[in-house]
Backbone as CSV, one residue per row, in Angstrom:
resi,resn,N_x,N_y,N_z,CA_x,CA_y,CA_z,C_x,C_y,C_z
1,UNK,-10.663,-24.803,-0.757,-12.008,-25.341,-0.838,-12.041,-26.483,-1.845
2,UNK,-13.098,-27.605,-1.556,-13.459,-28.859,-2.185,-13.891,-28.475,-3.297
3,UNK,-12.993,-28.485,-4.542,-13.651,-28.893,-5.430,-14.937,-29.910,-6.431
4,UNK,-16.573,-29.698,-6.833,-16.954,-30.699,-7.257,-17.682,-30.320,-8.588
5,UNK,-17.525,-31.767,-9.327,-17.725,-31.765,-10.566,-19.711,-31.857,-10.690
6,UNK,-20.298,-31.901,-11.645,-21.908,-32.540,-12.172,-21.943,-33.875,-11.554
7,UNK,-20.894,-34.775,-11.902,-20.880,-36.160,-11.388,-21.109,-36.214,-9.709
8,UNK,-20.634,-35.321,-8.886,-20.626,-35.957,-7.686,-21.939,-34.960,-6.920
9,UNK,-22.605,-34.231,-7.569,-23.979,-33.662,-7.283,-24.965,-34.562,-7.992
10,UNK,-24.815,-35.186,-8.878,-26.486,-35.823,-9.894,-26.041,-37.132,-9.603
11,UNK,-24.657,-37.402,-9.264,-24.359,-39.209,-9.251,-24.462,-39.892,-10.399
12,UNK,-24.184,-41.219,-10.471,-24.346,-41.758,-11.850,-25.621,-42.264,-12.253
13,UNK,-25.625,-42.664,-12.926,-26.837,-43.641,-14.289,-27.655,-44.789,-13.354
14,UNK,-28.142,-45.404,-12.370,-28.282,-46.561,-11.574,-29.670,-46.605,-11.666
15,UNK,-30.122,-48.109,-11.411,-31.175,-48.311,-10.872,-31.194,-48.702,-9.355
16,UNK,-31.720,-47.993,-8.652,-31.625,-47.685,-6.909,-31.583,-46.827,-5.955
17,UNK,-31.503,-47.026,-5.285,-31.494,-45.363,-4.513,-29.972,-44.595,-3.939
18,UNK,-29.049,-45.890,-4.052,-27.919,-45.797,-3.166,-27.063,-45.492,-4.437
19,UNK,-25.592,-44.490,-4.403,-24.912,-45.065,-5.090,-23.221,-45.638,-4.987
20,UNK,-23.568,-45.617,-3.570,-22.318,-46.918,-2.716,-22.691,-47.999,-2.556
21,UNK,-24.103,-48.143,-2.162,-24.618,-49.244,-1.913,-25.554,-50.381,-3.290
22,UNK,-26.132,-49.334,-4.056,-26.612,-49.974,-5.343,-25.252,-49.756,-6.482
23,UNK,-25.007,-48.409,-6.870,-24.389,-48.629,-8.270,-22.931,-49.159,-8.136
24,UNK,-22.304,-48.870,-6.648,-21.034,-49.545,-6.466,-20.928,-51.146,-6.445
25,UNK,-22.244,-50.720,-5.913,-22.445,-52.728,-5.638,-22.482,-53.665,-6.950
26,UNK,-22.991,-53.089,-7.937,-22.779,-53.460,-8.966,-22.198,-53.780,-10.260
27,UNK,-21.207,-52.747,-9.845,-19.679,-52.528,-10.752,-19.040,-53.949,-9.932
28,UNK,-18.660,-53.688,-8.545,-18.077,-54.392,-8.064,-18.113,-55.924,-8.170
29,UNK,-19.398,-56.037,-8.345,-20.241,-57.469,-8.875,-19.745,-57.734,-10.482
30,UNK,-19.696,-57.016,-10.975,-19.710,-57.117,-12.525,-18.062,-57.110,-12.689
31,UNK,-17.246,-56.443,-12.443,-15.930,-56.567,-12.406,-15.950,-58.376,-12.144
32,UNK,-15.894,-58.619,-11.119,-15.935,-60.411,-10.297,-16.324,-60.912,-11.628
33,UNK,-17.619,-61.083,-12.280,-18.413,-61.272,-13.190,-17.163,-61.578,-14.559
34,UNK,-16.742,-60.229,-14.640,-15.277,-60.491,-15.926,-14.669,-61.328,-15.462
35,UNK,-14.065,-61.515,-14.366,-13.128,-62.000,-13.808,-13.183,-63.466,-13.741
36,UNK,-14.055,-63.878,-13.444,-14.560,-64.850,-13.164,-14.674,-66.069,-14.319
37,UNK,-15.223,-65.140,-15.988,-15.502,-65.596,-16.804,-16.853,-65.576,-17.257
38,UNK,-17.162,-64.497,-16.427,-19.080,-64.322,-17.161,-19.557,-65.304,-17.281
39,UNK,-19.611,-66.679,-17.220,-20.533,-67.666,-17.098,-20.473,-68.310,-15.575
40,UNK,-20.861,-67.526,-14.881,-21.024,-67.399,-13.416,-22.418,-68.622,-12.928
41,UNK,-21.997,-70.035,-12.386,-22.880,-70.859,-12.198,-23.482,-70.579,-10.361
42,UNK,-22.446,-70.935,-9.411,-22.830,-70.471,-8.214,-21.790,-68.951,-7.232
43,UNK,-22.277,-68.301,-6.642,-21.562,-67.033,-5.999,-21.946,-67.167,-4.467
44,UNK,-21.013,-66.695,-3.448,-20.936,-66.353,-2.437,-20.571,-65.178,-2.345
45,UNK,-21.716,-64.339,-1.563,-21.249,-63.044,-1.530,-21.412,-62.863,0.241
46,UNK,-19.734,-61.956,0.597,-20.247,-62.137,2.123,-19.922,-59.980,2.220
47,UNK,-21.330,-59.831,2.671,-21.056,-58.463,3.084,-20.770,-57.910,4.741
48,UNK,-20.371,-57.002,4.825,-19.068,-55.974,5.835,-19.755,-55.232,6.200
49,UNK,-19.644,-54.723,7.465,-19.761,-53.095,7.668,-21.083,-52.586,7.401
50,UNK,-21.389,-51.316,6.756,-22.728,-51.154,6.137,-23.422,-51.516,5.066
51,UNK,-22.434,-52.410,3.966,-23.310,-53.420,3.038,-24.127,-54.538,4.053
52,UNK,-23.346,-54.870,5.373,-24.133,-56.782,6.171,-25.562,-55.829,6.748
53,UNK,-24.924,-54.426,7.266,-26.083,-53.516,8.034,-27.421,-53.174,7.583
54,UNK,-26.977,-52.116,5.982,-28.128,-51.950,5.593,-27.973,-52.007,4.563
55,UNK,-27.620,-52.964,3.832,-27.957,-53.011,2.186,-29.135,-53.544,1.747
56,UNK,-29.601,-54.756,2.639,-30.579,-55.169,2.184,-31.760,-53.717,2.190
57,UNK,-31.572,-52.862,2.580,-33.033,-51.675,2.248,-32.377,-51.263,0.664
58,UNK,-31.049,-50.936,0.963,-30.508,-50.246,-0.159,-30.559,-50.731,-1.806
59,UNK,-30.862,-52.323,-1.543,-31.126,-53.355,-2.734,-29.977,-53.606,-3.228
60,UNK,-28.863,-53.927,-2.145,-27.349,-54.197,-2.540,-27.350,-55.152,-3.095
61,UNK,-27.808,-56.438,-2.078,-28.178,-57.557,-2.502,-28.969,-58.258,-4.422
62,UNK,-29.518,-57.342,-4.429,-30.296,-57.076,-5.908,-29.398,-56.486,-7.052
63,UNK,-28.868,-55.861,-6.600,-27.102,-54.678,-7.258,-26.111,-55.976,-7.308
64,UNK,-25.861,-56.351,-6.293,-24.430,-57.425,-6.271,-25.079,-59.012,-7.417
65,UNK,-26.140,-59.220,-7.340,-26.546,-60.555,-8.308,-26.811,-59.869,-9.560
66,UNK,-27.081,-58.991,-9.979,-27.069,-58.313,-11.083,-25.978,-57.841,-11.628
67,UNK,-25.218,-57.447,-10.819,-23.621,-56.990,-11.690,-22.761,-58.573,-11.892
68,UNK,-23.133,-59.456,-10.998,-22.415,-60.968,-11.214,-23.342,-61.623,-12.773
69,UNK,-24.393,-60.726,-12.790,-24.885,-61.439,-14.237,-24.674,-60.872,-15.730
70,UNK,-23.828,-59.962,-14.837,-23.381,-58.935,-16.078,-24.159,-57.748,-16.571
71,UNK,-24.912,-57.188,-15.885,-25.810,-55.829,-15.939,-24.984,-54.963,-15.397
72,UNK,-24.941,-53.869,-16.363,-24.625,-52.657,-15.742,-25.664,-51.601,-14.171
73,UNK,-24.852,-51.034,-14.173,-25.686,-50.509,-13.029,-26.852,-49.598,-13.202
74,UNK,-26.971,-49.121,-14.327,-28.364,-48.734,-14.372,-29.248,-49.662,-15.906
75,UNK,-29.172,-50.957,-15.669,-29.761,-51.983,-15.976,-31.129,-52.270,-15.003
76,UNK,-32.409,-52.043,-15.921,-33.655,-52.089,-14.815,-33.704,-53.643,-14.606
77,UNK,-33.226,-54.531,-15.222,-33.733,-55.842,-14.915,-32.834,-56.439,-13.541
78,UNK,-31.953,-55.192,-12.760,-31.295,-55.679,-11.448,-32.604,-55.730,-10.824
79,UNK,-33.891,-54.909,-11.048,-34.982,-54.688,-9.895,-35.115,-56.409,-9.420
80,UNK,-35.408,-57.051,-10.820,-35.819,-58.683,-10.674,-34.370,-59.659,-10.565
81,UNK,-33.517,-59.254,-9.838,-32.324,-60.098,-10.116,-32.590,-61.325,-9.634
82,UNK,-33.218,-61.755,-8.686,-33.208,-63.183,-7.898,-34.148,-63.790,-9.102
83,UNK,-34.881,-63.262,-9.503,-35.712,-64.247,-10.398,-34.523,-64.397,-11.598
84,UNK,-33.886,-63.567,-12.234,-33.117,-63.662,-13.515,-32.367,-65.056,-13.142
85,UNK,-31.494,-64.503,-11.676,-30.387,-65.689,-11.380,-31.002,-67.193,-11.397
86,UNK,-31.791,-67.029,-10.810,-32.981,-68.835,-11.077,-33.082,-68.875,-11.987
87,UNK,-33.652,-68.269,-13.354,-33.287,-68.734,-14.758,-32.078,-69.002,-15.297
88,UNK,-31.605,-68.107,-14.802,-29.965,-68.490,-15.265,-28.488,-69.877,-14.774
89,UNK,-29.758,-70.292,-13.904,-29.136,-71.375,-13.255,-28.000,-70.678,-12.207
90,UNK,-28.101,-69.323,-11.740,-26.980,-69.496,-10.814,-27.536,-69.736,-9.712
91,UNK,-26.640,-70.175,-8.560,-26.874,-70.034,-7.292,-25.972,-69.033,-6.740
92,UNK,-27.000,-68.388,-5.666,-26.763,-67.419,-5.081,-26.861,-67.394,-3.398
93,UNK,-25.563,-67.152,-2.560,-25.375,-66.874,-1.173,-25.460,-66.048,-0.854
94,UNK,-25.988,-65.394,0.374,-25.529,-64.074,1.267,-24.630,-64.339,2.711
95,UNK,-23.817,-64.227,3.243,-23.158,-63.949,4.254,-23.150,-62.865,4.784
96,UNK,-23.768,-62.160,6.175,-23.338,-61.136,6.583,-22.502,-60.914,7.726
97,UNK,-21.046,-60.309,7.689,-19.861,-60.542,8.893,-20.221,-59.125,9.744
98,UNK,-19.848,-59.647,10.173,-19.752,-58.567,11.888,-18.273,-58.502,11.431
99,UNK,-17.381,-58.627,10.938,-15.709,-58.579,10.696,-15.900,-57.684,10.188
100,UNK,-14.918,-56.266,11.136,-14.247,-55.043,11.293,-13.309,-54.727,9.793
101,UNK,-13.912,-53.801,9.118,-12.861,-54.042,7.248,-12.620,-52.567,7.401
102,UNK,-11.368,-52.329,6.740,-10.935,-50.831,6.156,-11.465,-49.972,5.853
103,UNK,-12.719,-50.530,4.955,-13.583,-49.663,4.340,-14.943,-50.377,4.669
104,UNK,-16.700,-49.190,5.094,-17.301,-50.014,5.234,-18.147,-50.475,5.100
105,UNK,-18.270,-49.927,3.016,-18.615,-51.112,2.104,-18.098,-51.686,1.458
106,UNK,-17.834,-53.116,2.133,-16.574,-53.962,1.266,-17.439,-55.293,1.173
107,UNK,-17.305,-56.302,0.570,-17.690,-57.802,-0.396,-16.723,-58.253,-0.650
108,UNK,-16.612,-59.767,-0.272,-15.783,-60.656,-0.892,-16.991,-61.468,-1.594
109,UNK,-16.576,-61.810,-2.770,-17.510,-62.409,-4.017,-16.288,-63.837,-4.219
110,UNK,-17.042,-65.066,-4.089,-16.425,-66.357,-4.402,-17.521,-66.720,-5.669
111,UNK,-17.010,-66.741,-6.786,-17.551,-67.046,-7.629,-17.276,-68.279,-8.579
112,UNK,-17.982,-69.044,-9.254,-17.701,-70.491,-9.374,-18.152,-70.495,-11.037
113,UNK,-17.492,-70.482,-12.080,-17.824,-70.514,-13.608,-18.318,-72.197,-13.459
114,UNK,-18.969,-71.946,-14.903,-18.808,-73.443,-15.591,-18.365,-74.330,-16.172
115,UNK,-17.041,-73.981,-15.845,-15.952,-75.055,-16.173,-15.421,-75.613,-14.383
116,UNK,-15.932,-74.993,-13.507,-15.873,-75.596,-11.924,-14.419,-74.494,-11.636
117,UNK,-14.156,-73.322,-11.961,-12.999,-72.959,-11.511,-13.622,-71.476,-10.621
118,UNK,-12.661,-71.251,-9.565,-12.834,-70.437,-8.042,-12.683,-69.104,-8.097
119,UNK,-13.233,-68.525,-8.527,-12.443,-66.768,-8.470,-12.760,-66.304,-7.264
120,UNK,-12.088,-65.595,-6.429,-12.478,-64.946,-5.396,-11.675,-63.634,-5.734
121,UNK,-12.961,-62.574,-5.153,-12.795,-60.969,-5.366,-13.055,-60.686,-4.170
122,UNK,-12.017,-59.469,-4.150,-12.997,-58.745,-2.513,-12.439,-57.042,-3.529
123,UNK,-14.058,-56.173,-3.092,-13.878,-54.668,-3.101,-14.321,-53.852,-1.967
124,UNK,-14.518,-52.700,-2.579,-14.755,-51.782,-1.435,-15.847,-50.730,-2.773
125,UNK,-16.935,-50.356,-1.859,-17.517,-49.227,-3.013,-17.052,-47.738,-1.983
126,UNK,-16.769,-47.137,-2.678,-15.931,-46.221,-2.087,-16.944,-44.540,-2.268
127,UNK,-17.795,-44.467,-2.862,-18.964,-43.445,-2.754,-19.247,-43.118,-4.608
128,UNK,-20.177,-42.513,-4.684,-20.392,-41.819,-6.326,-20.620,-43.192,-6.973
129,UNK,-20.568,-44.225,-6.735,-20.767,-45.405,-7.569,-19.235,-45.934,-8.024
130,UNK,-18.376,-45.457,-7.333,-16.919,-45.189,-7.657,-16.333,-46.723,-6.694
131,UNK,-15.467,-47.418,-7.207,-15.180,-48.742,-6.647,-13.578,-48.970,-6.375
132,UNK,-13.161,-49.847,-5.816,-11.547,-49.767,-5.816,-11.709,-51.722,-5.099
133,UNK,-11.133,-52.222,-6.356,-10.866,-53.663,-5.891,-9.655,-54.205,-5.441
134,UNK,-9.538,-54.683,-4.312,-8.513,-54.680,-3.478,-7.906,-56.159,-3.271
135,UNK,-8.436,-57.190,-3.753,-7.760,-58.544,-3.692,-8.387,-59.583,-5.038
136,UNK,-7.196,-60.309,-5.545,-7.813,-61.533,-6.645,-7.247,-62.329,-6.211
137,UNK,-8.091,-63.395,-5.714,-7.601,-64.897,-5.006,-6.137,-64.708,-4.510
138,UNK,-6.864,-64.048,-3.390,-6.192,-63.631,-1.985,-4.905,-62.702,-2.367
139,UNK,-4.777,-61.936,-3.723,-3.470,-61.506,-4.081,-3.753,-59.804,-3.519
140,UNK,-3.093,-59.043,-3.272,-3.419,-57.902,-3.137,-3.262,-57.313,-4.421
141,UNK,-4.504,-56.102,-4.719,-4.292,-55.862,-5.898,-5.431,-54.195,-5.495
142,UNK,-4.560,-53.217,-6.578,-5.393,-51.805,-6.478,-5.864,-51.262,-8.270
143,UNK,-7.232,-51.600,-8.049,-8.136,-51.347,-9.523,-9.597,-50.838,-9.350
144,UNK,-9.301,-49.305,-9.817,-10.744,-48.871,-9.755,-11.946,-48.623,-10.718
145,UNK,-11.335,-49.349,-12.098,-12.400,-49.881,-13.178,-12.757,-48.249,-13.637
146,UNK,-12.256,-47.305,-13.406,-12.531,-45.865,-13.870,-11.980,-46.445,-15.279
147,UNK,-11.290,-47.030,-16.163,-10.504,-47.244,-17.654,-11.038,-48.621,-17.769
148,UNK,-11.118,-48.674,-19.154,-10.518,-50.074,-19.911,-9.548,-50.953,-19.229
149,UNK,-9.796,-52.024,-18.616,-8.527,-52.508,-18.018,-8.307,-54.055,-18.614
150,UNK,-7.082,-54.109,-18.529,-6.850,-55.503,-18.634,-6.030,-55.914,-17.345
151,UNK,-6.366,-57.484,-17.327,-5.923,-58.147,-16.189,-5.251,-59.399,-16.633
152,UNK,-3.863,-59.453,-16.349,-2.923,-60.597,-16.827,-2.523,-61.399,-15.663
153,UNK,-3.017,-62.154,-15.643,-2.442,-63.613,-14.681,-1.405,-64.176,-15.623
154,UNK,-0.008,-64.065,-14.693,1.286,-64.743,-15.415,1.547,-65.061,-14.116
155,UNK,2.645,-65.686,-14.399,3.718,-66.322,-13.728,4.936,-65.132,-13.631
156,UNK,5.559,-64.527,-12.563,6.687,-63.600,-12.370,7.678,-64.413,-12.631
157,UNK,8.810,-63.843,-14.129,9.139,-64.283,-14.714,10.089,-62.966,-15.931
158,UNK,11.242,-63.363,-15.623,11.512,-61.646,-16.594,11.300,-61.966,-18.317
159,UNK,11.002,-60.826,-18.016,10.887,-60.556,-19.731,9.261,-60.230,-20.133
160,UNK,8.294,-61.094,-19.088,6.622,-61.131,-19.194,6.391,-60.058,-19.807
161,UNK,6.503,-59.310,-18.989,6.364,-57.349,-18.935,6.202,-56.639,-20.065
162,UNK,7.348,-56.812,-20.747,7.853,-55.984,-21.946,6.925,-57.205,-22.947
163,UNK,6.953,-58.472,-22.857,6.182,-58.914,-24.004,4.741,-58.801,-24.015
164,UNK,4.167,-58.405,-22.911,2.731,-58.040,-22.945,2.768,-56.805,-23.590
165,UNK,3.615,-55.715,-23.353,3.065,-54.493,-23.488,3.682,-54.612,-25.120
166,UNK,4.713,-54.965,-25.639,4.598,-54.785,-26.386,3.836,-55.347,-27.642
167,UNK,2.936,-56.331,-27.023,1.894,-56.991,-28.098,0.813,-55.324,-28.050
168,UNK,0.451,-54.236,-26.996,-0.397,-53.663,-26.721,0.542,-52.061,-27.785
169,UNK,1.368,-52.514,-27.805,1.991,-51.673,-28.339,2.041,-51.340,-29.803
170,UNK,2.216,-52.633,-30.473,1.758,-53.003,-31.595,0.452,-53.246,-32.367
171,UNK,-0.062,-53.233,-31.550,-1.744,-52.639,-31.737,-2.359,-51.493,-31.369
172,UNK,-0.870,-50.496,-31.006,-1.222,-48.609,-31.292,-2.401,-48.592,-29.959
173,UNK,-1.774,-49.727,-29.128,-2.762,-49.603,-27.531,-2.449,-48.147,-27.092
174,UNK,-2.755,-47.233,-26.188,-1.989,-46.432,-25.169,-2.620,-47.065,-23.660
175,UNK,-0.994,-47.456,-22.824,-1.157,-47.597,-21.510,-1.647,-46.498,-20.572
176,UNK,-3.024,-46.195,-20.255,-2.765,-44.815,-19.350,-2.293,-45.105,-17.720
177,UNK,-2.606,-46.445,-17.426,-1.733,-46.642,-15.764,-1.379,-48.448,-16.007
178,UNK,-0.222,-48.238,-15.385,-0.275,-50.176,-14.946,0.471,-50.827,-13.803
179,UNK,0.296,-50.842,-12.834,0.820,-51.706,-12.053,0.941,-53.228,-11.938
180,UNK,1.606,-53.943,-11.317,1.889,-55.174,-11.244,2.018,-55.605,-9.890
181,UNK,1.646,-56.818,-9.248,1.140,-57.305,-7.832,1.794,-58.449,-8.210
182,UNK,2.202,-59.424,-7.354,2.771,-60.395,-7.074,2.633,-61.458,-6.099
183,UNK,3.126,-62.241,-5.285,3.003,-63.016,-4.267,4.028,-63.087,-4.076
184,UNK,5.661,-63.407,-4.764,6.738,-63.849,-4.474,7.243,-63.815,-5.832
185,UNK,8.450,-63.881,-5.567,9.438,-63.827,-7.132,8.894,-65.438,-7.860
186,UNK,8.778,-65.495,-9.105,8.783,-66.587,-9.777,7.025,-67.424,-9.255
187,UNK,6.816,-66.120,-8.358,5.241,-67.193,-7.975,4.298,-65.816,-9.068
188,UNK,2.584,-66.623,-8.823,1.690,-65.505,-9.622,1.350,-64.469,-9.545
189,UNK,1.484,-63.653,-10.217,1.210,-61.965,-10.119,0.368,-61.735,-11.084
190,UNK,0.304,-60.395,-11.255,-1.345,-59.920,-11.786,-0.651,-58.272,-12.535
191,UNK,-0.518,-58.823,-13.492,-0.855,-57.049,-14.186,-1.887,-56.357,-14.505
192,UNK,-2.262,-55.332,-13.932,-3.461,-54.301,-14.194,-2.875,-53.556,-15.191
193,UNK,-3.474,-53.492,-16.458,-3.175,-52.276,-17.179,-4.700,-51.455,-17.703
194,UNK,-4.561,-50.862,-17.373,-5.783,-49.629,-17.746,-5.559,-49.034,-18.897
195,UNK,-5.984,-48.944,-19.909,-5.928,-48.245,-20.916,-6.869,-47.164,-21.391
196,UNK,-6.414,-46.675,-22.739,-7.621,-45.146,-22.943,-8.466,-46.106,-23.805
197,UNK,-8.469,-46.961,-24.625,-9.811,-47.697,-25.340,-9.887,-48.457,-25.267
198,UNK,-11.056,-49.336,-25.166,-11.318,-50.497,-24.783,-10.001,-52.071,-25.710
199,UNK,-9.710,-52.643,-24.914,-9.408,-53.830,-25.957,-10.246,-54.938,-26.852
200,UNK,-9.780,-55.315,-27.734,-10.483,-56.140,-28.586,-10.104,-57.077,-28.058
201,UNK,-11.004,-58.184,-28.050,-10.728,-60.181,-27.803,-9.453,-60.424,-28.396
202,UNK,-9.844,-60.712,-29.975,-8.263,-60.865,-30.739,-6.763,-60.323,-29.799
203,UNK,-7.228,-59.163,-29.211,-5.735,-58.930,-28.636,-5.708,-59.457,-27.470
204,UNK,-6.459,-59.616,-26.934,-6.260,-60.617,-25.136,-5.824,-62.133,-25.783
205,UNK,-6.310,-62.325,-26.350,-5.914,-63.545,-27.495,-4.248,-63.822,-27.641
206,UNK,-3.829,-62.830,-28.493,-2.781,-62.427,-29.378,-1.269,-62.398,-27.494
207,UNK,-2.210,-61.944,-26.681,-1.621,-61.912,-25.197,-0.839,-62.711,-24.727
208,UNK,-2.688,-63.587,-24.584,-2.131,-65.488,-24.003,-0.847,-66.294,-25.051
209,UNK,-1.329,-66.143,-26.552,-0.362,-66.781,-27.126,1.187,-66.043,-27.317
210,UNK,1.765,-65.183,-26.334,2.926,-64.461,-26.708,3.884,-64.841,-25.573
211,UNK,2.941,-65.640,-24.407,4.377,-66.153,-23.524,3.698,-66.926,-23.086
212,UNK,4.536,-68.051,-22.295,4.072,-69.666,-22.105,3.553,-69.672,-20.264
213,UNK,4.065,-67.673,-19.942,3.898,-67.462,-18.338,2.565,-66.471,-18.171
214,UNK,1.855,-66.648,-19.054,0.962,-66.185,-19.083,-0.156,-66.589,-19.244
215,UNK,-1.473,-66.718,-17.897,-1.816,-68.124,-18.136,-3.617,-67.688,-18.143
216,UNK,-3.945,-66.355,-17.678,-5.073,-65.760,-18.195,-4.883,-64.451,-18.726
217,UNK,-6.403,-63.954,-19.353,-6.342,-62.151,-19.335,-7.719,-62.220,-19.443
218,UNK,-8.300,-61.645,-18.800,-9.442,-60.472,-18.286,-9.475,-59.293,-18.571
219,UNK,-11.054,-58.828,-19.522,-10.962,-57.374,-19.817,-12.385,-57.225,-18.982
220,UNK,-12.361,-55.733,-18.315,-12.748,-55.127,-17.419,-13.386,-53.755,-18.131
């Protein structure tokens, strides 16, 4: 028999009714949001499956511009997100595909900082408010934002590896998971490392300046 915890009877913390469709929608948004660089000027968001179907009742739409502005998911000011984003100068798209996806609440988020640079995310909200992000500019990648994560854009390159972790090491980090994604030997890959406490700036910092193949980091 199925084991279940308090969490998957009361659900999480959200403002909405859904919590695949609102509180996932909003992690998923807000992850992009880190990623991106939190100063998020214009977004394309194209929804799948039962986000293109019925999110708009669910206030996905309201969930997904609110987690791109950096609100958590039970942040009441997602109720007013379209008005926030007009103050905030972003612009905001909807796309809805009839295109057949794995999972079927999934978003690809093209998001545009203010320095003019492209992030593209695609996730999946996977139920409980529970998320699993599955591509960073077009790379395949598996991160479900349950931890502290960091995200290293390097260049595949030996040695990267051991000099990231051991900057994380030296700051008495503990790794609790990390995988690494790629495109091709010597092309860009992506380390996910999840950790048990959050990281400090100074050390995403301390990151970039420890190899010359290391060319962002993102904390999550």
């Amino acid at each position: 028999m199925k084991q279940y915890g308090a969490f998957d009877i009361i659900g999480p913390r959200m403002v909405g009714p859904s919590s695949s469709h609102t509180a996932g929608a909003a992690r998923l948004a807000f992850v992009a949001h880190r990623i991106a660089g939190y100063d998020v000027r214009k977004v394309r968001f194209t929804l799948f499956g039962s986000f293109a179907k019925t999110g708009k009742g669910h206030g996905t739409d309201r969930a997904l511009i609110g987690g791109m502005l950096g609100y958590a998911p039970d942040d009441i000011r997602i109720r007013d997100a379209y008005q926030h984003a007009k103050e905030a100068g972003m612009e905001v798209e909807f796309v809805y595909s009839n295109t057949a996806m794995p999972h079927p609440n999934t978003v690809r988020m093209v998001a545009t900082n203010g320095r003019g640079e492209v992030t593209e995310v695609m996730g999946e909200s996977i139920g409980g408010g529970s998320i699993r992000i599955t591509e960073i500019n077009g790379l395949e990648v598996e991160l479900s934002g349950d931890y502290p994560t960091l995200i290293v854009e390097h260049i595949d390159y030996p040695g990267v590896i051991s000099t990231v972790t051991s900057v994380l090491a030296r700051r008495f980090i503990n790794i609790a998971f990390m995988r690494v994604f790629r495109h091709a030997k010597n092309a860009t890959a992506y380390m996910i490392i999840e950790t048990d406490l959050p990281v400090e700036e100074e050390v995403t910092d301390e990151i970039l300046l420890s190899s010359t193949e290391v060319t962002k980091v993102f904390r999550v």
